[in-house]
Each structure stands twice: as structure tokens, then as C-alpha cells.
mmCIF file of C-alpha atoms in Angstrom:
data_model
loop_
_atom_site.group_PDB
_atom_site.id
_atom_site.type_symbol
_atom_site.label_atom_id
_atom_site.label_comp_id
_atom_site.label_asym_id
_atom_site.label_seq_id
_atom_site.Cartn_x
_atom_site.Cartn_y
_atom_site.Cartn_z
ATOM 1 C CA MET A 1 29.603 -53.944 8.267
ATOM 2 C CA ASP A 2 28.635 -54.355 4.486
ATOM 3 C CA GLN A 3 30.292 -51.504 2.619
ATOM 4 C CA SER A 4 27.412 -51.270 -0.173
ATOM 5 C CA GLY A 5 24.521 -53.543 0.794
ATOM 6 C CA ASP A 6 23.624 -51.341 3.466
ATOM 7 C CA GLY A 7 22.677 -48.441 1.009
ATOM 8 C CA PRO A 8 23.957 -44.853 1.292
ATOM 9 C CA THR A 9 23.625 -45.052 4.863
ATOM 10 C CA GLY A 10 25.828 -48.372 5.400
ATOM 11 C CA ALA A 11 28.241 -46.329 3.154
ATOM 12 C CA SER A 12 28.231 -43.113 5.009
ATOM 13 C CA ALA A 13 28.839 -45.133 8.634
ATOM 14 C CA CYS A 14 31.713 -47.110 6.917
ATOM 15 C CA LEU A 15 33.113 -43.881 5.322
ATOM 16 C CA SER A 16 32.950 -42.177 8.688
ATOM 17 C CA VAL A 17 34.912 -44.787 10.632
ATOM 18 C CA VAL A 18 37.716 -44.222 7.893
ATOM 19 C CA ALA A 19 37.675 -40.356 8.312
ATOM 20 C CA GLU A 20 37.997 -40.901 12.202
ATOM 21 C CA ARG A 21 41.122 -42.669 11.756
ATOM 22 C CA LEU A 22 42.513 -40.144 9.286
ATOM 23 C CA GLU A 23 41.634 -37.068 11.236
ATOM 24 C CA ALA A 24 43.374 -38.671 14.461
ATOM 25 C CA LEU A 25 46.652 -39.361 12.559
ATOM 26 C CA VAL A 26 46.328 -35.949 11.145
ATOM 27 C CA HIS A 27 45.605 -34.334 14.130
ATOM 28 C CA ARG A 28 48.978 -35.844 15.656
ATOM 29 C CA SER A 29 50.801 -34.395 12.684
ATOM 30 C CA GLN A 30 49.742 -30.926 13.135
ATOM 31 C CA GLU A 31 50.959 -30.645 16.928
ATOM 32 C CA PRO A 32 53.198 -27.417 16.841
ATOM 33 C CA SER A 33 56.199 -29.702 17.891
ATOM 34 C CA VAL A 34 55.888 -31.783 14.690
ATOM 35 C CA ARG A 35 55.781 -28.658 12.568
ATOM 36 C CA LYS A 36 58.835 -27.050 14.333
ATOM 37 C CA VAL A 37 61.104 -30.064 13.724
ATOM 38 C CA LEU A 38 60.101 -30.189 9.940
ATOM 39 C CA ASP A 39 60.674 -26.532 9.673
ATOM 40 C CA ASP A 40 64.162 -26.286 11.325
ATOM 41 C CA THR A 41 65.259 -29.657 9.823
ATOM 42 C CA GLN A 42 64.392 -28.248 6.329
ATOM 43 C CA ALA A 43 65.876 -24.893 6.985
ATOM 44 C CA ALA A 44 69.049 -26.602 8.240
ATOM 45 C CA ALA A 45 69.598 -28.663 5.485
ATOM 46 C CA GLU A 46 68.830 -26.258 2.719
ATOM 47 C CA GLU A 47 71.351 -23.958 4.544
ATOM 48 C CA VAL A 48 73.964 -26.715 4.035
ATOM 49 C CA GLY A 49 72.916 -27.209 0.698
ATOM 50 C CA LYS A 50 74.185 -23.766 -0.169
ATOM 51 C CA ALA A 51 77.847 -24.920 0.100
ATOM 52 C CA TRP A 52 77.233 -28.173 -1.924
ATOM 53 C CA SER A 53 79.401 -28.671 -5.016
ATOM 54 C CA GLY A 54 76.051 -29.127 -7.070
ATOM 55 C CA SER A 55 77.188 -32.181 -9.051
ATOM 56 C CA PHE A 56 75.616 -35.880 -8.401
ATOM 57 C CA LEU A 57 78.930 -37.322 -10.214
ATOM 58 C CA GLY A 58 80.565 -39.861 -7.853
ATOM 59 C CA TYR A 59 82.355 -38.298 -4.974
ATOM 60 C CA HIS A 60 81.491 -34.676 -6.217
ATOM 61 C CA ALA A 61 77.857 -35.380 -4.434
ATOM 62 C CA THR A 62 79.591 -35.223 -1.304
ATOM 63 C CA VAL A 63 81.914 -32.201 -1.907
ATOM 64 C CA TYR A 64 81.166 -29.026 -0.216
ATOM 65 C CA TYR A 65 82.859 -25.690 0.884
ATOM 66 C CA ALA A 66 85.101 -25.762 3.589
ATOM 67 C CA ALA A 67 83.201 -25.545 7.080
ATOM 68 C CA LEU A 68 79.860 -26.230 5.229
ATOM 69 C CA THR A 69 79.637 -22.753 4.814
ATOM 70 C CA VAL A 70 78.575 -20.454 1.716
ATOM 71 C CA PRO A 71 81.076 -20.362 -0.885
ATOM 72 C CA PRO A 72 82.260 -16.919 -1.243
ATOM 73 C CA ALA A 73 82.487 -14.272 -4.131
ATOM 74 C CA GLY A 74 85.084 -16.341 -7.123
ATOM 75 C CA ALA A 75 84.632 -19.675 -5.642
ATOM 76 C CA HIS A 76 83.455 -22.174 -7.752
ATOM 77 C CA PHE A 77 83.433 -25.924 -8.317
ATOM 78 C CA SER A 78 83.969 -27.577 -11.455
ATOM 79 C CA PRO A 79 81.878 -30.688 -12.310
ATOM 80 C CA GLU A 80 83.963 -31.165 -15.428
ATOM 81 C CA TRP A 81 87.565 -31.257 -13.394
ATOM 82 C CA GLY A 82 86.287 -32.127 -10.027
ATOM 83 C CA LEU A 83 88.996 -31.487 -7.302
ATOM 84 C CA ARG A 84 91.811 -32.347 -9.698
ATOM 85 C CA ASP A 85 94.182 -29.564 -10.230
ATOM 86 C CA THR A 86 94.313 -28.107 -13.435
ATOM 87 C CA PHE A 87 95.852 -24.681 -14.790
ATOM 88 C CA ALA A 88 92.260 -22.841 -16.229
ATOM 89 C CA ASP A 89 88.626 -23.566 -16.142
ATOM 90 C CA GLY A 90 89.078 -25.949 -12.810
ATOM 91 C CA THR A 91 87.779 -25.882 -9.560
ATOM 92 C CA VAL A 92 88.112 -22.440 -7.445
ATOM 93 C CA GLY A 93 88.276 -22.116 -3.515
ATOM 94 C CA ASP A 94 88.267 -24.292 -0.812
ATOM 95 C CA TRP A 95 86.288 -27.257 -1.701
ATOM 96 C CA MET A 96 86.576 -30.768 -0.034
ATOM 97 C CA GLU A 97 85.005 -34.268 0.503
ATOM 98 C CA PHE A 98 82.898 -34.433 3.806
ATOM 99 C CA ARG A 99 81.667 -38.085 5.153
ATOM 100 C CA PRO A 100 77.707 -38.148 4.385
ATOM 101 C CA GLU A 101 77.148 -38.815 8.162
ATOM 102 C CA ASP A 102 79.061 -35.899 8.991
ATOM 103 C CA VAL A 103 76.992 -33.584 6.742
ATOM 104 C CA GLU A 104 73.981 -35.148 8.219
ATOM 105 C CA SER A 105 75.275 -34.656 11.788
ATOM 106 C CA ALA A 106 76.027 -31.027 11.076
ATOM 107 C CA ILE A 107 72.310 -30.282 9.763
ATOM 108 C CA GLN A 108 71.063 -32.331 13.185
ATOM 109 C CA VAL A 109 72.946 -29.945 15.234
ATOM 110 C CA ALA A 110 71.915 -26.754 13.486
ATOM 111 C CA ALA A 111 68.387 -27.897 13.507
ATOM 112 C CA GLY A 112 68.849 -28.282 17.099
ATOM 113 C CA ASN A 113 69.150 -32.026 17.689
ATOM 114 C CA PRO A 114 65.382 -33.076 16.959
ATOM 115 C CA ASP A 115 63.997 -36.359 17.146
ATOM 116 C CA LEU A 116 63.719 -37.335 13.637
ATOM 117 C CA ILE A 117 63.113 -41.105 14.468
ATOM 118 C CA SER A 118 59.492 -40.584 15.778
ATOM 119 C CA LEU A 119 58.645 -38.732 12.934
ATOM 120 C CA TYR A 120 60.153 -41.189 10.247
ATOM 121 C CA ALA A 121 57.811 -43.458 12.308
ATOM 122 C CA LEU A 122 55.033 -41.332 12.329
ATOM 123 C CA ARG A 123 55.671 -40.994 8.250
ATOM 124 C CA ASP A 124 55.601 -44.733 7.852
ATOM 125 C CA GLU A 125 52.447 -45.183 10.147
ATOM 126 C CA MET A 126 50.743 -42.611 7.714
ATOM 127 C CA ALA A 127 51.716 -44.295 4.715
ATOM 128 C CA VAL A 128 50.443 -47.565 5.765
ATOM 129 C CA GLU A 129 47.141 -45.883 6.980
ATOM 130 C CA PHE A 130 46.913 -43.893 3.771
ATOM 131 C CA ASP A 131 47.026 -47.075 1.371
ATOM 132 C CA GLY A 132 44.640 -48.894 3.727
ATOM 133 C CA ALA A 133 42.553 -46.257 3.734
ATOM 134 C CA GLN A 134 42.347 -45.541 0.159
ATOM 135 C CA LEU A 135 41.738 -49.101 -0.739
ATOM 136 C CA GLU A 136 38.573 -49.502 1.964
ATOM 137 C CA MET A 137 37.272 -45.753 0.382
ATOM 138 C CA LEU A 138 37.716 -47.238 -3.145
ATOM 139 C CA SER A 139 36.087 -50.473 -2.254
ATOM 140 C CA ILE A 140 33.134 -48.531 -0.808
ATOM 141 C CA LEU A 141 32.451 -46.072 -3.563
ATOM 142 C CA GLU A 142 33.132 -48.737 -6.268
ATOM 143 C CA PRO A 143 29.297 -49.687 -6.236
ATOM 144 C CA TRP A 144 28.062 -46.031 -6.267
ATOM 145 C CA LYS A 145 29.996 -44.910 -9.717
ATOM 146 C CA VAL A 146 26.961 -44.343 -11.369
ATOM 147 C CA ASP A 147 26.600 -41.200 -9.314
ATOM 148 C CA ALA A 148 28.494 -38.371 -11.164
ATOM 149 C CA PHE A 149 29.938 -37.016 -7.945
ATOM 150 C CA VAL A 150 30.951 -40.203 -6.876
ATOM 151 C CA GLU A 151 32.733 -40.995 -10.006
ATOM 152 C CA ARG A 152 35.032 -38.040 -10.111
ATOM 153 C CA LEU A 153 35.928 -38.570 -6.120
ATOM 154 C CA TYR A 154 36.791 -42.536 -7.003
ATOM 155 C CA ASP A 155 38.779 -40.986 -9.886
ATOM 156 C CA ARG A 156 40.492 -38.731 -7.881
ATOM 157 C CA LEU A 157 41.307 -41.216 -5.139
ATOM 158 C CA ASP A 158 42.584 -43.720 -7.284
ATOM 159 C CA LYS A 159 45.284 -41.148 -8.808
ATOM 160 C CA MET A 160 46.461 -40.467 -4.912
ATOM 161 C CA ALA A 161 49.382 -41.722 -3.638
ATOM 162 C CA VAL A 162 52.227 -40.833 -0.892
ATOM 163 C CA VAL A 163 55.643 -40.121 -2.166
ATOM 164 C CA GLY A 164 58.421 -41.696 -0.332
ATOM 165 C CA PRO A 165 61.973 -40.121 0.106
ATOM 166 C CA ALA A 166 63.506 -42.332 -2.540
ATOM 167 C CA ARG A 167 61.118 -40.969 -5.292
ATOM 168 C CA VAL A 168 61.264 -37.472 -4.173
ATOM 169 C CA LEU A 169 65.260 -37.693 -4.576
ATOM 170 C CA ARG A 170 64.760 -39.036 -7.847
ATOM 171 C CA THR A 171 62.645 -35.689 -8.976
ATOM 172 C CA MET A 172 65.779 -34.011 -7.657
ATOM 173 C CA LEU A 173 68.242 -35.408 -10.488
ATOM 174 C CA PRO A 174 69.417 -33.662 -13.091
ATOM 175 C CA ARG A 175 68.313 -34.664 -16.721
ATOM 176 C CA GLY A 176 70.143 -35.558 -19.677
ATOM 177 C CA GLN A 177 74.081 -36.490 -20.097
ATOM 178 C CA ILE A 178 76.474 -35.257 -17.638
ATOM 179 C CA MET A 179 79.795 -34.459 -19.077
ATOM 180 C CA SER A 180 83.090 -34.354 -17.136
ATOM 181 C CA ARG A 181 86.622 -35.350 -17.489
ATOM 182 C CA ASP A 182 86.712 -36.612 -14.040
ATOM 183 C CA SER A 183 87.546 -40.114 -14.755
ATOM 184 C CA LYS A 184 87.385 -41.008 -10.600
ATOM 185 C CA ALA A 185 83.832 -39.416 -10.508
ATOM 186 C CA VAL A 186 82.443 -40.672 -13.916
ATOM 187 C CA THR A 187 83.475 -44.507 -12.913
ATOM 188 C CA GLN A 188 81.573 -43.833 -9.242
ATOM 189 C CA GLY A 189 78.284 -43.019 -11.150
ATOM 190 C CA MET A 190 75.096 -41.146 -9.748
ATOM 191 C CA ARG A 191 75.324 -40.322 -5.854
ATOM 192 C CA LYS A 192 72.909 -38.567 -3.473
ATOM 193 C CA PRO A 193 74.373 -35.777 -1.522
ATOM 194 C CA PRO A 194 73.735 -36.431 1.941
ATOM 195 C CA HIS A 195 71.756 -32.910 2.706
ATOM 196 C CA LEU A 196 69.604 -33.786 -0.233
ATOM 197 C CA SER A 197 68.756 -37.329 1.290
ATOM 198 C CA VAL A 198 67.818 -35.401 4.845
ATOM 199 C CA LEU A 199 65.600 -33.204 2.633
ATOM 200 C CA ALA A 200 64.011 -35.876 1.123
ATOM 201 C CA ASP A 201 63.014 -37.367 4.339
ATOM 202 C CA ILE A 202 61.436 -33.957 5.264
ATOM 203 C CA LEU A 203 59.786 -33.522 2.116
ATOM 204 C CA SER A 204 58.366 -37.083 2.224
ATOM 205 C CA ILE A 205 57.106 -36.494 5.670
ATOM 206 C CA ARG A 206 55.282 -33.296 4.864
ATOM 207 C CA ASP A 207 53.787 -35.303 1.561
ATOM 208 C CA ALA A 208 52.737 -38.167 4.219
ATOM 209 C CA ILE A 209 50.904 -35.515 6.120
ATOM 210 C CA ASP A 210 49.257 -33.478 3.353
ATOM 211 C CA LYS A 211 48.035 -36.927 1.462
ATOM 212 C CA THR A 212 46.688 -38.128 5.019
ATOM 213 C CA ALA A 213 44.962 -34.912 5.407
ATOM 214 C CA GLU A 214 43.407 -34.850 1.867
ATOM 215 C CA LEU A 215 42.168 -38.289 2.300
ATOM 216 C CA SER A 216 40.705 -37.600 5.198
ATOM 217 C CA ARG A 217 38.802 -34.398 3.689
ATOM 218 C CA LEU A 218 37.708 -36.502 0.489
ATOM 219 C CA SER A 219 36.299 -39.404 3.107
ATOM 220 C CA ARG A 220 34.443 -36.719 4.884
ATOM 221 C CA GLN A 221 32.844 -35.208 1.482
ATOM 222 C CA ALA A 222 32.127 -38.870 0.403
ATOM 223 C CA GLN A 223 30.382 -39.605 3.926
ATOM 224 C CA ARG A 224 28.344 -36.322 3.618
ATOM 225 C CA HIS A 225 27.034 -37.008 0.451
ATOM 226 C CA PHE A 226 26.104 -40.391 1.291
ATOM 227 C CA SER A 227 24.368 -39.081 4.613
ATOM 228 C CA ARG A 228 22.555 -36.765 2.340
ATOM 229 C CA GLN A 229 21.521 -39.576 0.158
ATOM 230 C CA GLY A 230 20.575 -41.645 2.986
ATOM 231 C CA ARG A 231 18.373 -38.882 4.182
ATOM 232 C CA SER A 232 16.873 -38.742 0.814
ATOM 233 C CA ASP A 233 16.305 -42.216 0.489
ATOM 234 C CA ALA A 234 14.877 -42.125 3.904
ATOM 235 C CA SER A 235 12.442 -39.344 3.209
ATOM 236 C CA GLY A 236 10.099 -41.329 1.209
ATOM 237 C CA THR A 237 9.742 -42.521 -2.597
ATOM 238 C CA SER A 238 6.676 -40.436 -3.648
ATOM 239 C CA VAL A 239 6.265 -37.375 -5.748
ATOM 240 C CA PHE A 240 4.480 -34.571 -4.269
ATOM 241 C CA VAL A 241 2.237 -32.426 -6.384
ATOM 242 C CA GLY A 242 1.744 -29.087 -5.103
ATOM 243 C CA HIS A 243 -1.059 -26.660 -6.282
ATOM 244 C CA GLY A 244 -4.055 -24.401 -5.970
ATOM 245 C CA ARG A 245 -7.417 -24.300 -7.460
ATOM 246 C CA SER A 246 -6.471 -24.507 -11.272
ATOM 247 C CA PRO A 247 -7.038 -28.097 -12.736
ATOM 248 C CA VAL A 248 -3.814 -28.138 -14.889
ATOM 249 C CA TRP A 249 -1.960 -29.822 -12.095
ATOM 250 C CA ARG A 250 -3.871 -33.132 -12.944
ATOM 251 C CA GLU A 251 -2.273 -33.093 -16.283
ATOM 252 C CA LEU A 252 1.269 -33.580 -14.217
ATOM 253 C CA LYS A 253 -0.109 -36.081 -12.161
ATOM 254 C CA ASP A 254 -1.166 -38.100 -14.963
ATOM 255 C CA PHE A 255 1.932 -37.864 -16.485
ATOM 256 C CA LEU A 256 4.007 -38.602 -13.819
ATOM 257 C CA THR A 257 1.933 -41.646 -12.620
ATOM 258 C CA GLU A 258 0.982 -43.067 -16.198
ATOM 259 C CA ARG A 259 4.161 -42.198 -18.177
ATOM 260 C CA LEU A 260 6.923 -42.333 -15.852
ATOM 261 C CA GLN A 261 5.322 -45.066 -13.004
ATOM 262 C CA LEU A 262 5.660 -42.944 -10.045
ATOM 263 C CA ASP A 263 3.757 -42.514 -7.173
ATOM 264 C CA VAL A 264 2.303 -39.072 -6.601
ATOM 265 C CA ASP A 265 0.864 -37.343 -3.718
ATOM 266 C CA GLU A 266 -1.317 -33.902 -3.565
ATOM 267 C CA PHE A 267 -2.511 -32.364 -0.218
ATOM 268 C CA ASN A 268 -6.344 -32.950 -1.042
ATOM 269 C CA ARG A 269 -5.776 -36.348 -2.634
ATOM 270 C CA VAL A 270 -6.419 -38.549 0.491
ATOM 271 C CA PRO A 271 -8.595 -36.366 3.248
ATOM 272 C CA VAL A 272 -7.810 -38.044 6.811
ATOM 273 C CA ALA A 273 -10.486 -37.773 9.507
ATOM 274 C CA GLY A 274 -9.208 -36.322 12.510
ATOM 275 C CA VAL A 275 -5.751 -35.383 11.212
ATOM 276 C CA THR A 276 -4.840 -31.712 11.107
ATOM 277 C CA ASN A 277 -3.355 -29.822 8.020
ATOM 278 C CA THR A 278 -0.416 -29.728 9.488
ATOM 279 C CA ALA A 279 0.172 -33.452 10.649
ATOM 280 C CA ARG A 280 -0.844 -34.368 6.774
ATOM 281 C CA LEU A 281 1.548 -32.260 5.500
ATOM 282 C CA SER A 282 4.521 -33.742 8.088
ATOM 283 C CA GLU A 283 3.233 -37.193 6.501
ATOM 284 C CA LEU A 284 3.478 -36.141 3.114
ATOM 285 C CA MET A 285 7.075 -34.397 3.339
ATOM 286 C CA ASP A 286 8.081 -37.699 5.241
ATOM 287 C CA SER A 287 7.118 -39.742 1.983
ATOM 288 C CA ALA A 288 7.928 -37.470 -0.685
ATOM 289 C CA THR A 289 11.434 -37.887 -2.070
ATOM 290 C CA MET A 290 10.451 -34.578 -4.627
ATOM 291 C CA ALA A 291 8.063 -32.162 -4.848
ATOM 292 C CA LEU A 292 6.940 -30.151 -7.721
ATOM 293 C CA ILE A 293 4.880 -27.405 -6.747
ATOM 294 C CA VAL A 294 2.529 -25.869 -9.718
ATOM 295 C CA MET A 295 2.116 -21.972 -9.192
ATOM 296 C CA THR A 296 -0.948 -20.736 -11.420
ATOM 297 C CA ALA A 297 -2.151 -17.151 -11.780
ATOM 298 C CA GLU A 298 -5.152 -17.111 -9.581
ATOM 299 C CA ASP A 299 -5.316 -14.549 -7.140
ATOM 300 C CA GLU A 300 -5.729 -10.962 -8.466
ATOM 301 C CA GLN A 301 -3.603 -8.154 -6.785
ATOM 302 C CA ALA A 302 -4.789 -4.566 -6.410
ATOM 303 C CA ASP A 303 -1.975 -3.555 -9.395
ATOM 304 C CA GLY A 304 -3.678 -6.070 -11.733
ATOM 305 C CA THR A 305 -1.021 -8.871 -11.514
ATOM 306 C CA PHE A 306 -1.973 -12.354 -10.404
ATOM 307 C CA HIS A 307 -0.173 -14.486 -7.884
ATOM 308 C CA ALA A 308 -0.549 -18.136 -7.273
ATOM 309 C CA ARG A 309 -2.422 -19.098 -4.162
ATOM 310 C CA LEU A 310 -1.048 -18.556 -0.687
ATOM 311 C CA ASN A 311 -0.993 -22.441 0.207
ATOM 312 C CA ALA A 312 1.282 -23.380 -3.102
ATOM 313 C CA VAL A 313 4.042 -20.659 -1.922
ATOM 314 C CA HIS A 314 3.521 -22.029 1.768
ATOM 315 C CA GLU A 315 4.340 -25.806 0.388
ATOM 316 C CA VAL A 316 7.488 -24.557 -1.354
ATOM 317 C CA GLY A 317 9.030 -23.228 1.432
ATOM 318 C CA LEU A 318 7.987 -26.393 3.402
ATOM 319 C CA PHE A 319 9.417 -28.842 0.955
ATOM 320 C CA GLN A 320 12.412 -26.821 0.271
ATOM 321 C CA GLY A 321 13.242 -26.663 3.937
ATOM 322 C CA ARG A 322 12.625 -30.876 3.903
ATOM 323 C CA LEU A 323 14.247 -31.780 0.783
ATOM 324 C CA GLY A 324 16.363 -28.947 -0.497
ATOM 325 C CA PHE A 325 16.558 -26.520 -3.313
ATOM 326 C CA HIS A 326 17.401 -29.197 -6.082
ATOM 327 C CA ARG A 327 14.436 -31.734 -4.984
ATOM 328 C CA THR A 328 11.958 -28.654 -5.095
ATOM 329 C CA ILE A 329 10.808 -27.474 -8.101
ATOM 330 C CA VAL A 330 8.247 -24.587 -8.863
ATOM 331 C CA VAL A 331 6.313 -25.281 -12.006
ATOM 332 C CA LEU A 332 5.021 -21.484 -13.121
ATOM 333 C CA GLU A 333 2.314 -20.711 -15.038
ATOM 334 C CA GLU A 334 2.792 -17.786 -17.656
ATOM 335 C CA GLY A 335 1.202 -14.915 -16.137
ATOM 336 C CA CYS A 336 2.070 -15.850 -12.924
ATOM 337 C CA GLU A 337 3.945 -13.301 -10.483
ATOM 338 C CA GLY A 338 6.830 -15.398 -8.436
ATOM 339 C CA PHE A 339 7.666 -14.361 -5.507
ATOM 340 C CA SER A 340 10.529 -12.428 -4.489
ATOM 341 C CA ASN A 341 13.542 -14.978 -4.595
ATOM 342 C CA ILE A 342 12.061 -16.982 -7.245
ATOM 343 C CA GLN A 343 15.015 -16.487 -9.798
ATOM 344 C CA GLY A 344 17.398 -17.955 -7.082
ATOM 345 C CA LEU A 345 15.286 -21.151 -7.371
ATOM 346 C CA GLY A 346 14.710 -24.350 -9.427
ATOM 347 C CA HIS A 347 11.527 -23.394 -11.504
ATOM 348 C CA ILE A 348 10.293 -24.624 -14.811
ATOM 349 C CA GLY A 349 7.931 -22.199 -16.527
ATOM 350 C CA PHE A 350 4.831 -23.133 -19.006
ATOM 351 C CA PRO A 351 2.560 -21.513 -21.162
ATOM 352 C CA LYS A 352 -0.882 -20.287 -19.617
ATOM 353 C CA ALA A 353 -2.918 -23.553 -19.164
ATOM 354 C CA GLU A 354 -0.130 -25.593 -21.304
ATOM 355 C CA ILE A 355 1.639 -27.685 -18.447
ATOM 356 C CA GLY A 356 2.179 -30.109 -20.882
ATOM 357 C CA ALA A 357 5.077 -27.800 -22.564
ATOM 358 C CA ALA A 358 6.990 -28.387 -19.375
ATOM 359 C CA PHE A 359 6.832 -32.323 -19.372
ATOM 360 C CA GLU A 360 10.178 -32.731 -20.532
ATOM 361 C CA LYS A 361 12.249 -30.576 -18.444
ATOM 362 C CA ILE A 362 10.246 -31.882 -15.349
ATOM 363 C CA ARG A 363 11.368 -35.362 -16.238
ATOM 364 C CA HIS A 364 15.077 -33.963 -16.782
ATOM 365 C CA ALA A 365 14.708 -32.861 -13.164
ATOM 366 C CA LEU A 366 13.495 -35.912 -12.002
ATOM 367 C CA GLU A 367 16.400 -37.711 -13.958
ATOM 368 C CA ARG A 368 19.040 -35.321 -12.481
ATOM 369 C CA GLU A 369 17.835 -36.464 -9.017
ATOM 370 C CA GLY A 370 17.914 -40.126 -9.541
ATOM 371 C CA VAL A 371 13.921 -40.402 -9.026
ATOM 372 C CA VAL A 372 13.479 -41.588 -12.651
ATOM 373 C CA ARG A 373 16.211 -43.401 -15.046
ATOM 374 C CA PRO A 374 17.241 -41.649 -18.103
ATOM 375 C CA ALA A 375 14.715 -42.435 -21.237
ATOM 376 C CA VAL A 376 16.350 -44.566 -23.647
ATOM 377 C CA SER A 377 13.440 -44.027 -26.384
ATOM 378 C CA ASP A 378 10.701 -41.621 -25.981
ATOM 379 C CA ASN A 379 8.599 -39.165 -27.695
ATOM 380 C CA VAL A 380 9.603 -36.763 -24.491
ATOM 381 C CA GLN A 381 13.188 -36.189 -24.616
ATOM 382 C CA PRO A 382 15.356 -34.992 -21.640
ATOM 383 C CA SER A 383 15.974 -31.458 -21.817
ATOM 384 C CA LYS A 384 19.500 -29.992 -20.823
ATOM 385 C CA THR A 385 18.329 -27.270 -18.809
ATOM 386 C CA LEU A 386 15.865 -26.510 -16.258
#
């Protein structure tokens, strides 16, 4: 499938396939048995870690308190002296070296002998799928980076990475110079404590699960974005102008057609014999990419206030239901009472009978929704706010 040539609909379809693959993996990782193995093994490794010497230097890394138990009060391991006999300031307590495999085996037993091999395989599978899905998503999004939302999503995706156990372990290493008089340990260099190796494996599995789940969520966000964009594109390319009896709307129509080179429709523009008003409005909604409803002060109420014609109010509701709030803009004349929830909607005000004062804000709204390109040089400059 062409990832960009099919437009937003094609991009949405490609992203949906990616999301489904990722969601299947995430679903497997969320099984209670998987969570239990991770929790139990991490808890066992952390408990054994309480018996550790605390030093990464040479054989110190495999020194733990006797029986891998928590050192009692007064016990102390000295990285400076290690297990050397000293008269003062040295190691105190029953500390000893352990084989790495014995430490790892003790953790396994404490965790209930879980099947870690299958989890390591799941981690590797997720890492491979993550890399492939990430590249595929970046490829899909690349042509659409002119869209601010897509650009932010692209940048976020580009920075994501699954962290392997070696990298996790590196984050645990001490910073700065390590001082020791234990020449044996110094000559052996830095080593990884066995309980931290197990812990790094568990944390890397968790990271693969979390990153895959996040990538899955982002793929769905992108898919929904392109799906909405596709529906918007499919809805048409013309701008609908709704209005009452006041002729000021004609100035807006001229601005849209002559200055912005847009196709404009309005309810009474093309009467069609034998077509009901409902059918005609449905056709107009299908062909519209954006709606501008001009509400002018025409109908006087008993309290002396003026309201817009009911047909204009009706059109606001219809087009907001079809195009959404951002693509249905009320152009409200000064002195015309807005309906109850007008403050929560996108609207642009203009002085009585002077709709031209609103043109720059109207163009800004059209630019924001991608209906027209931002102006490079013109007498009418985009406004920063509606």
C-alpha cells in the first residue's frame, strides 16, 4: 500500500495495520502470568541485592553477606580493603564471594522458578517489532510534517528507543573515580553484580513492554488524526456561507471567491426544482470543507433585543455536527444576541454592517484549518486569535 500517495485515508489505513500488530504484542505482555513473573523476579533480585557489597570493582561485585541475607547491624563491607585482613577500618562481618550462577539460581528459587526464557524471547520479539513499526510510522508521517500535530508526533517517535539490558546496567554504574587499596580487585576492573544482571534483564523487559505500548498508542493517535483528515477531505472543497436576510454576507462571499479563490456555496444560490430543503442542505454539507455562518441582527424580540434568523442558527448546528467546531465558524454582527452556548464556540465578531472588519480573522481561521495557504504578502494579514 502506498503510504503517502493515497492521502490521509491511505496513511490512516497503514497506521491501523501497524497499530494492530503492536496491540497484539501488548496484549500478550499484559497477561497476569507475565506480570507475576516480572514482579516476583524483580522483588527477589532486589531482596538479594540487600546482601550485596555495594562495589562493582573486580571480585567485590560478587561479594554478598553469608547465605545472601541482609547484613546485621554493625556489619560493613569496605571497598577500600575488600576481603583483606586489616587491623582497622576494614570489612566487618561474614562477607564472602559467590559464583554468579549461584546468585542467579538463588533469585530464581526465591521467585518460584519462573520461565524467564519465554520472557526474554518476548522482549526480543517486541524490540524487533518496535524498530520495524517505528521506521514504518516515520516513513508514513514524513510527507505530512507540514501538519503541526504530525510534526510533533514525528519528533516524539524519532526519539523513542527500547533500552536493552546492557544499557540498563550502564545506568547503574557508579560515577567518578573509585579508590581502593585492594590491588586484586583493582586489577580485575569493573564487573557486573549478578543480581543486577537479573534486575537489568527484568527492567529491559518492562521497558520493551512500555515502549511498545506507547508506540501502539501513538500509532492509534496518528491513525485517528489521518482518519479525521480523510473524512474532512472527503466532505468537499467548498466553503459554505450561511446567512439571514441581511446582504452583508455577499461581501464575505466576494472576499472568499475573489481574494482567496475559494468555491463558495450558500443555501439559496442554486435553487433546484424538485429537491427538498433537507436534501439540498445535505448536498451542501457533503460538498463543504468549512462553514461560515453569518448571524446578523434581524429578528426583534419582545425585550427589545435582536436575534439572528432561525435558519442561520439551525445551520450552525447542522454544520458543527458534520464538520466539527473548528470548521464551523459563527460570524456574529455587533448587536445580534448570540445563542446560549455561543461563548464555547468558534466565533468572530464584526461591527454592525461592516463585515469586512472580520476578514483577516476569517482568513486566519481558514489558514489554521488548511483551507487556504498562509499569505506571504497581502494587505490582509492573518490574525493571531479568533
